[in-house]
PDB file of C-alpha atoms in Angstrom:
ATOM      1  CA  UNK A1415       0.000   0.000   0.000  1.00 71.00           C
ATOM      2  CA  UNK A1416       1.376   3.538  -0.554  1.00 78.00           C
ATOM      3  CA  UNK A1417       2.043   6.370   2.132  1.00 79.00           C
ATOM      4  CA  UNK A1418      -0.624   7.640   1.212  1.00 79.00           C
ATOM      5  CA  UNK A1419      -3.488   4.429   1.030  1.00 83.00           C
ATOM      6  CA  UNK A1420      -1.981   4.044   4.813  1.00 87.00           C
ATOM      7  CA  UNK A1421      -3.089   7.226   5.385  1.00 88.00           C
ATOM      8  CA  UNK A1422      -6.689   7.053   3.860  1.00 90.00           C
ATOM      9  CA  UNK A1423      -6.499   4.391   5.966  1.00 90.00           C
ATOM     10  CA  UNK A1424      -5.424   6.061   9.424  1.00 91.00           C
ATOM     11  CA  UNK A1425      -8.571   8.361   8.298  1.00 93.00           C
ATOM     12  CA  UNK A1426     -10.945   5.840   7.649  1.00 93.00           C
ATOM     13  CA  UNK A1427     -10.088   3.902  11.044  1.00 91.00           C
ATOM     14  CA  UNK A1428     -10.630   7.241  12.716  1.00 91.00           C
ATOM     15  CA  UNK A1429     -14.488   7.652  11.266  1.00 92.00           C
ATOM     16  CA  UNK A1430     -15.459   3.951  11.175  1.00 88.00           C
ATOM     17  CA  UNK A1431     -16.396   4.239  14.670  1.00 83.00           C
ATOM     18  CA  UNK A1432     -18.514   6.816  14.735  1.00 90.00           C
ATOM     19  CA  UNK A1433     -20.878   5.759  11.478  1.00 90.00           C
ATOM     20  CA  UNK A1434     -21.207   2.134  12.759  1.00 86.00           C
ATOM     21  CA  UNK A1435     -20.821   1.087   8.920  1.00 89.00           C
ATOM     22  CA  UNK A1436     -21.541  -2.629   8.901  1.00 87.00           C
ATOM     23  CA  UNK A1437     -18.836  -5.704   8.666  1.00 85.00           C
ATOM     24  CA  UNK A1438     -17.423  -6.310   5.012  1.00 88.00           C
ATOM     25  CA  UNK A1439     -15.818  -9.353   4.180  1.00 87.00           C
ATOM     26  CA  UNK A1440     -12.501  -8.755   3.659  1.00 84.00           C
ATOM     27  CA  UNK A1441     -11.199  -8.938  -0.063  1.00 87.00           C
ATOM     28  CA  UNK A1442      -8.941  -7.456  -2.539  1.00 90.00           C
ATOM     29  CA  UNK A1443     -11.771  -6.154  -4.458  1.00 93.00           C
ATOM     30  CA  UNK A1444     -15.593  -4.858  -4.093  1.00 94.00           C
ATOM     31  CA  UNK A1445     -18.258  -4.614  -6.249  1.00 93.00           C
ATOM     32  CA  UNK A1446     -20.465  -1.270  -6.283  1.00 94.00           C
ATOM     33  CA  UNK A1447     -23.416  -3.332  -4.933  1.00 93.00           C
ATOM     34  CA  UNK A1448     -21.129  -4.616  -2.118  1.00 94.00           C
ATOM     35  CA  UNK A1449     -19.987  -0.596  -1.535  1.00 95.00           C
ATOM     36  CA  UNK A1450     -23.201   0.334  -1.876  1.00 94.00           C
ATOM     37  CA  UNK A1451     -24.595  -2.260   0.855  1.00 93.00           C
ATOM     38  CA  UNK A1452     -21.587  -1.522   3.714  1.00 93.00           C
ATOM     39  CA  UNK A1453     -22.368   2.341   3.072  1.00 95.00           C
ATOM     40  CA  UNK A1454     -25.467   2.699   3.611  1.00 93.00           C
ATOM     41  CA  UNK A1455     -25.438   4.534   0.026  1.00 94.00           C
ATOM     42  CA  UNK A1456     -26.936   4.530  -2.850  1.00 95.00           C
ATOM     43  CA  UNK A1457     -25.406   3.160  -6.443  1.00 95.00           C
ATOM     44  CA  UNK A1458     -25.633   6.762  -8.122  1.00 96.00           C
ATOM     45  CA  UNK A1459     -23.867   8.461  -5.077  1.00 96.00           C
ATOM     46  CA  UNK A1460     -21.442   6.408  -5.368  1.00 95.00           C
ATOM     47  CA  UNK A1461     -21.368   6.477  -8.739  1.00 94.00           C
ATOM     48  CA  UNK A1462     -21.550  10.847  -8.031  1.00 96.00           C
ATOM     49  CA  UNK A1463     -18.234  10.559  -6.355  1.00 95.00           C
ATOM     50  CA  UNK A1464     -16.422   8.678  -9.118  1.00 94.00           C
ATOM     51  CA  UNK A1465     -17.764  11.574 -11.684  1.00 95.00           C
ATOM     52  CA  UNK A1466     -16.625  14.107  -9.149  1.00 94.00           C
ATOM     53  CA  UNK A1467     -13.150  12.601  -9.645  1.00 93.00           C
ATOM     54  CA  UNK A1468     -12.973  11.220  -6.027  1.00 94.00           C
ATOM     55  CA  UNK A1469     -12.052   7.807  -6.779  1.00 91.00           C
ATOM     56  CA  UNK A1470     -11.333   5.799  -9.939  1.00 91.00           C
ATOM     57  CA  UNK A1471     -12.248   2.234  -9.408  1.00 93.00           C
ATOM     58  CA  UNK A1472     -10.791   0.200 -12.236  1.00 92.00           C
ATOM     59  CA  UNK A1473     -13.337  -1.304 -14.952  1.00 91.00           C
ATOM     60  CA  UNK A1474     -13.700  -5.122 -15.907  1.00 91.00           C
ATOM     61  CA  UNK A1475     -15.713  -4.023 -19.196  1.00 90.00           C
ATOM     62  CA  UNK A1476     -18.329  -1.725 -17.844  1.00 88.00           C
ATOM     63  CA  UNK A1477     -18.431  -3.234 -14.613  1.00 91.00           C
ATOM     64  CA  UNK A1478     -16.878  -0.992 -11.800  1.00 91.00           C
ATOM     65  CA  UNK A1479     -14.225  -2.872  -9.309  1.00 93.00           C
ATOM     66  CA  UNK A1480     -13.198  -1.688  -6.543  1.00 94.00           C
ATOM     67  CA  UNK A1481     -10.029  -1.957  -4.464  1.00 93.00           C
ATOM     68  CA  UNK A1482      -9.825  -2.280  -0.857  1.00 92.00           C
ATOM     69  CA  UNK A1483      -8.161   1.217  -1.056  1.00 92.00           C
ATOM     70  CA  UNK A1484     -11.476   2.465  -2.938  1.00 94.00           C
ATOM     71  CA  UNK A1485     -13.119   1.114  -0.178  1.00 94.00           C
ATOM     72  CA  UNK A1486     -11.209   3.286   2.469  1.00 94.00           C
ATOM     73  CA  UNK A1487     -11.583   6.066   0.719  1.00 94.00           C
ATOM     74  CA  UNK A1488     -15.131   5.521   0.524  1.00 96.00           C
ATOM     75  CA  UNK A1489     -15.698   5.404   3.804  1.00 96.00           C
ATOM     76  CA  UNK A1490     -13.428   8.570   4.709  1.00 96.00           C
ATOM     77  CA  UNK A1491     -16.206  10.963   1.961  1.00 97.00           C
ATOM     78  CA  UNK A1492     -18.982   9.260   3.206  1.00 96.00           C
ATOM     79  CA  UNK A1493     -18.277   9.738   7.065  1.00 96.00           C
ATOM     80  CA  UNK A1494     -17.414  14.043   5.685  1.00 96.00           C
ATOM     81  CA  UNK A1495     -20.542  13.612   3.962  1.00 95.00           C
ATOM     82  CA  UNK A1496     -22.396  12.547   6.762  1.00 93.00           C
ATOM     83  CA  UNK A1497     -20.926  15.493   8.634  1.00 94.00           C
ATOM     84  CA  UNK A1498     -21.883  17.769   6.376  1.00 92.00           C
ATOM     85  CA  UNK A1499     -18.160  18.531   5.066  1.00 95.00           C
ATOM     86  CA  UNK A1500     -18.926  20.171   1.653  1.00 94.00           C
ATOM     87  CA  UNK A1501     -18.084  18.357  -1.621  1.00 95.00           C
ATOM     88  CA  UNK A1502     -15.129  21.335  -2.186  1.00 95.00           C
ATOM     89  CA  UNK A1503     -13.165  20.306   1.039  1.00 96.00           C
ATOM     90  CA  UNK A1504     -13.297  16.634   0.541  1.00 96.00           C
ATOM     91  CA  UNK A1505     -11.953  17.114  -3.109  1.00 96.00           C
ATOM     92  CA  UNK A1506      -9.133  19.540  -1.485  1.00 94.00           C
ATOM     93  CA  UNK A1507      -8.288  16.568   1.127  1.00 94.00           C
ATOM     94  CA  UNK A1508      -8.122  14.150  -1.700  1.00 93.00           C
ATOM     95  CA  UNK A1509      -6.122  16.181  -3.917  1.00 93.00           C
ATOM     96  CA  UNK A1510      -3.702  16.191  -1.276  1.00 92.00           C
ATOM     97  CA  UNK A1511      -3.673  12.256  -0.514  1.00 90.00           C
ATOM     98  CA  UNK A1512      -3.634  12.052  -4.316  1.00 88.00           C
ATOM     99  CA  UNK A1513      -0.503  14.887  -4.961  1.00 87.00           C
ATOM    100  CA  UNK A1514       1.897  12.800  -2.142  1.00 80.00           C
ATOM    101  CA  UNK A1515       4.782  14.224  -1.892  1.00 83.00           C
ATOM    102  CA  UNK A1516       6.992  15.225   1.829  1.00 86.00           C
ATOM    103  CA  UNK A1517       5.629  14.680   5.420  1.00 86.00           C
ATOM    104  CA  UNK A1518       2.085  13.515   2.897  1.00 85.00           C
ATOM    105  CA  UNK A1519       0.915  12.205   6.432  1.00 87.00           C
ATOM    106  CA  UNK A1520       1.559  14.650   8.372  1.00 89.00           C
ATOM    107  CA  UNK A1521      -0.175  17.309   5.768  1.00 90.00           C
ATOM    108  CA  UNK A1522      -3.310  14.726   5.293  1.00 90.00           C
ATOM    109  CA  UNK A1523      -3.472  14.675   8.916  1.00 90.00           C
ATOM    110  CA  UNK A1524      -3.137  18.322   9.828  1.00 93.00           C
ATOM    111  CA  UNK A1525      -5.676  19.293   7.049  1.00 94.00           C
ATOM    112  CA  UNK A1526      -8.478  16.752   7.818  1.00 93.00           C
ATOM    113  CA  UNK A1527      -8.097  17.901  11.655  1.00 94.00           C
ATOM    114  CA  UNK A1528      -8.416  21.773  10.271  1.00 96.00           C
ATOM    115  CA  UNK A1529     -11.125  20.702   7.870  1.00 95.00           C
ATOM    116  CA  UNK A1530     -13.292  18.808  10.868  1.00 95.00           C
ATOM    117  CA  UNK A1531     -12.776  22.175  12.961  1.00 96.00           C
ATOM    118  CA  UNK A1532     -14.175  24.321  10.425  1.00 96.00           C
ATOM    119  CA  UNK A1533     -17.427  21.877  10.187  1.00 95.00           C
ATOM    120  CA  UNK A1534     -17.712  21.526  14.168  1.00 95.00           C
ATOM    121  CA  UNK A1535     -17.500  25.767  14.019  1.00 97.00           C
ATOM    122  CA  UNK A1536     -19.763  25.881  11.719  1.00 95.00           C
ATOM    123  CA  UNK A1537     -22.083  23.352  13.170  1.00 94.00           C
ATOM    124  CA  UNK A1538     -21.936  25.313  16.609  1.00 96.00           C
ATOM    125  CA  UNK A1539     -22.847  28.343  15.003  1.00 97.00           C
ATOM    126  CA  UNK A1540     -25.741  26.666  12.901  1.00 95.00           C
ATOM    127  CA  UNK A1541     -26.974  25.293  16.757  1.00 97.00           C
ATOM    128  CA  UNK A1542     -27.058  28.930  18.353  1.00 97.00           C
ATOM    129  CA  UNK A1543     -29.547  30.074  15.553  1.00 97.00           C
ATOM    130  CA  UNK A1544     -31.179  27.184  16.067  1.00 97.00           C
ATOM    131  CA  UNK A1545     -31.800  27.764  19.749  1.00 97.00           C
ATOM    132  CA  UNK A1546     -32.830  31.480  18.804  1.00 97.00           C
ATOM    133  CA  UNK A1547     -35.283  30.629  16.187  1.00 98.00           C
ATOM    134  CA  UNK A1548     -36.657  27.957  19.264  1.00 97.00           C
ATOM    135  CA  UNK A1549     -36.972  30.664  21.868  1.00 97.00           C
ATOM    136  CA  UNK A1550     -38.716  32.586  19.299  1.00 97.00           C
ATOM    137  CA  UNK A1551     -40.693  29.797  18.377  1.00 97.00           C
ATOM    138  CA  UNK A1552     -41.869  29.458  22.086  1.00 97.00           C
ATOM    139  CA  UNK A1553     -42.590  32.965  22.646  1.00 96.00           C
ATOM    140  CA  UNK A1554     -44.856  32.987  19.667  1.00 97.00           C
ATOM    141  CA  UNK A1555     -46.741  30.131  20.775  1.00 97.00           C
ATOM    142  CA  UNK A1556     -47.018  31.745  24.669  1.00 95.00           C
ATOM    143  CA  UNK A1557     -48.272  35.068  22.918  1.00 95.00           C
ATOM    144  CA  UNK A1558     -50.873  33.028  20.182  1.00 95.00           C
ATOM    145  CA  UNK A1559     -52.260  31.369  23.937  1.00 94.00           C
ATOM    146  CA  UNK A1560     -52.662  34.360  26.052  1.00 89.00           C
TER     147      UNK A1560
END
């Protein structure tokens, strides 16, 4: 495995834990059916993310197959996905797995840390205008009752 599929898979061991993404059977390659299933995705997003250019699973004709590194990866964008990472930064974190080059871990590391930050700020910000809109919420319904 390269530096940097042991990376993509430092990063994918981080997020497995917290989506809960079922057992796969271990192999050298998947199908997009068995992606699909261990997801918890559909075909066409996973097909979405191949046209966005953020994997290239090699073809057997027109059938997709995919390597265990594929599968890795796959888990890394769906887990930003499911947090709500924009498309945009998860191309910019795969760019850099994909450019390698000097300290590549260290650099994948530092920006997927800096890239989770900037969702968590974001998603703490979303929260306090969630709570205002709910306070306004409940005064609205106290006024509509008195």
């Amino acid at each position: 495995m390269t530096k940097a599929g042991e990376t993509i898979a430092k990063l994918a061991d981080a997020v497995r834990s917290s989506m809960n993404f079922p057992d796969i059977t271990a192999s050298d390659t998947f199908t997009i059916g068995q992606l699909s299933s261990h997801l918890g995705v559909s075909l066409r997003t996973l097909r979405f993310y191949e046209q966005s250019g953020l994997l290239r699973p090699t073809r057997e004709g027109a059938r997709r197959v995919y390597s265990n590194e594929d599968r890795l990866r796959l888990e890394v964008i769906v887990a930003l996905r499911e947090f709500e990472m924009s498309l945009t930064a998860i191309k910019t974190l795969m760019a850099t797995v994909d450019g390698g080059g000097p300290n590549i871990e260290e650099r994948i590391v530092g920006l997927f840390d800096q890239l989770l930050s900037q969702v968590l700020d974001a998603n703490r910000v979303r929260i306090a205008e969630l709570e205002g809109i709910d306070e306004r919420i409940d005064r609205a319904r106290l006024a509509a009752r008195a």
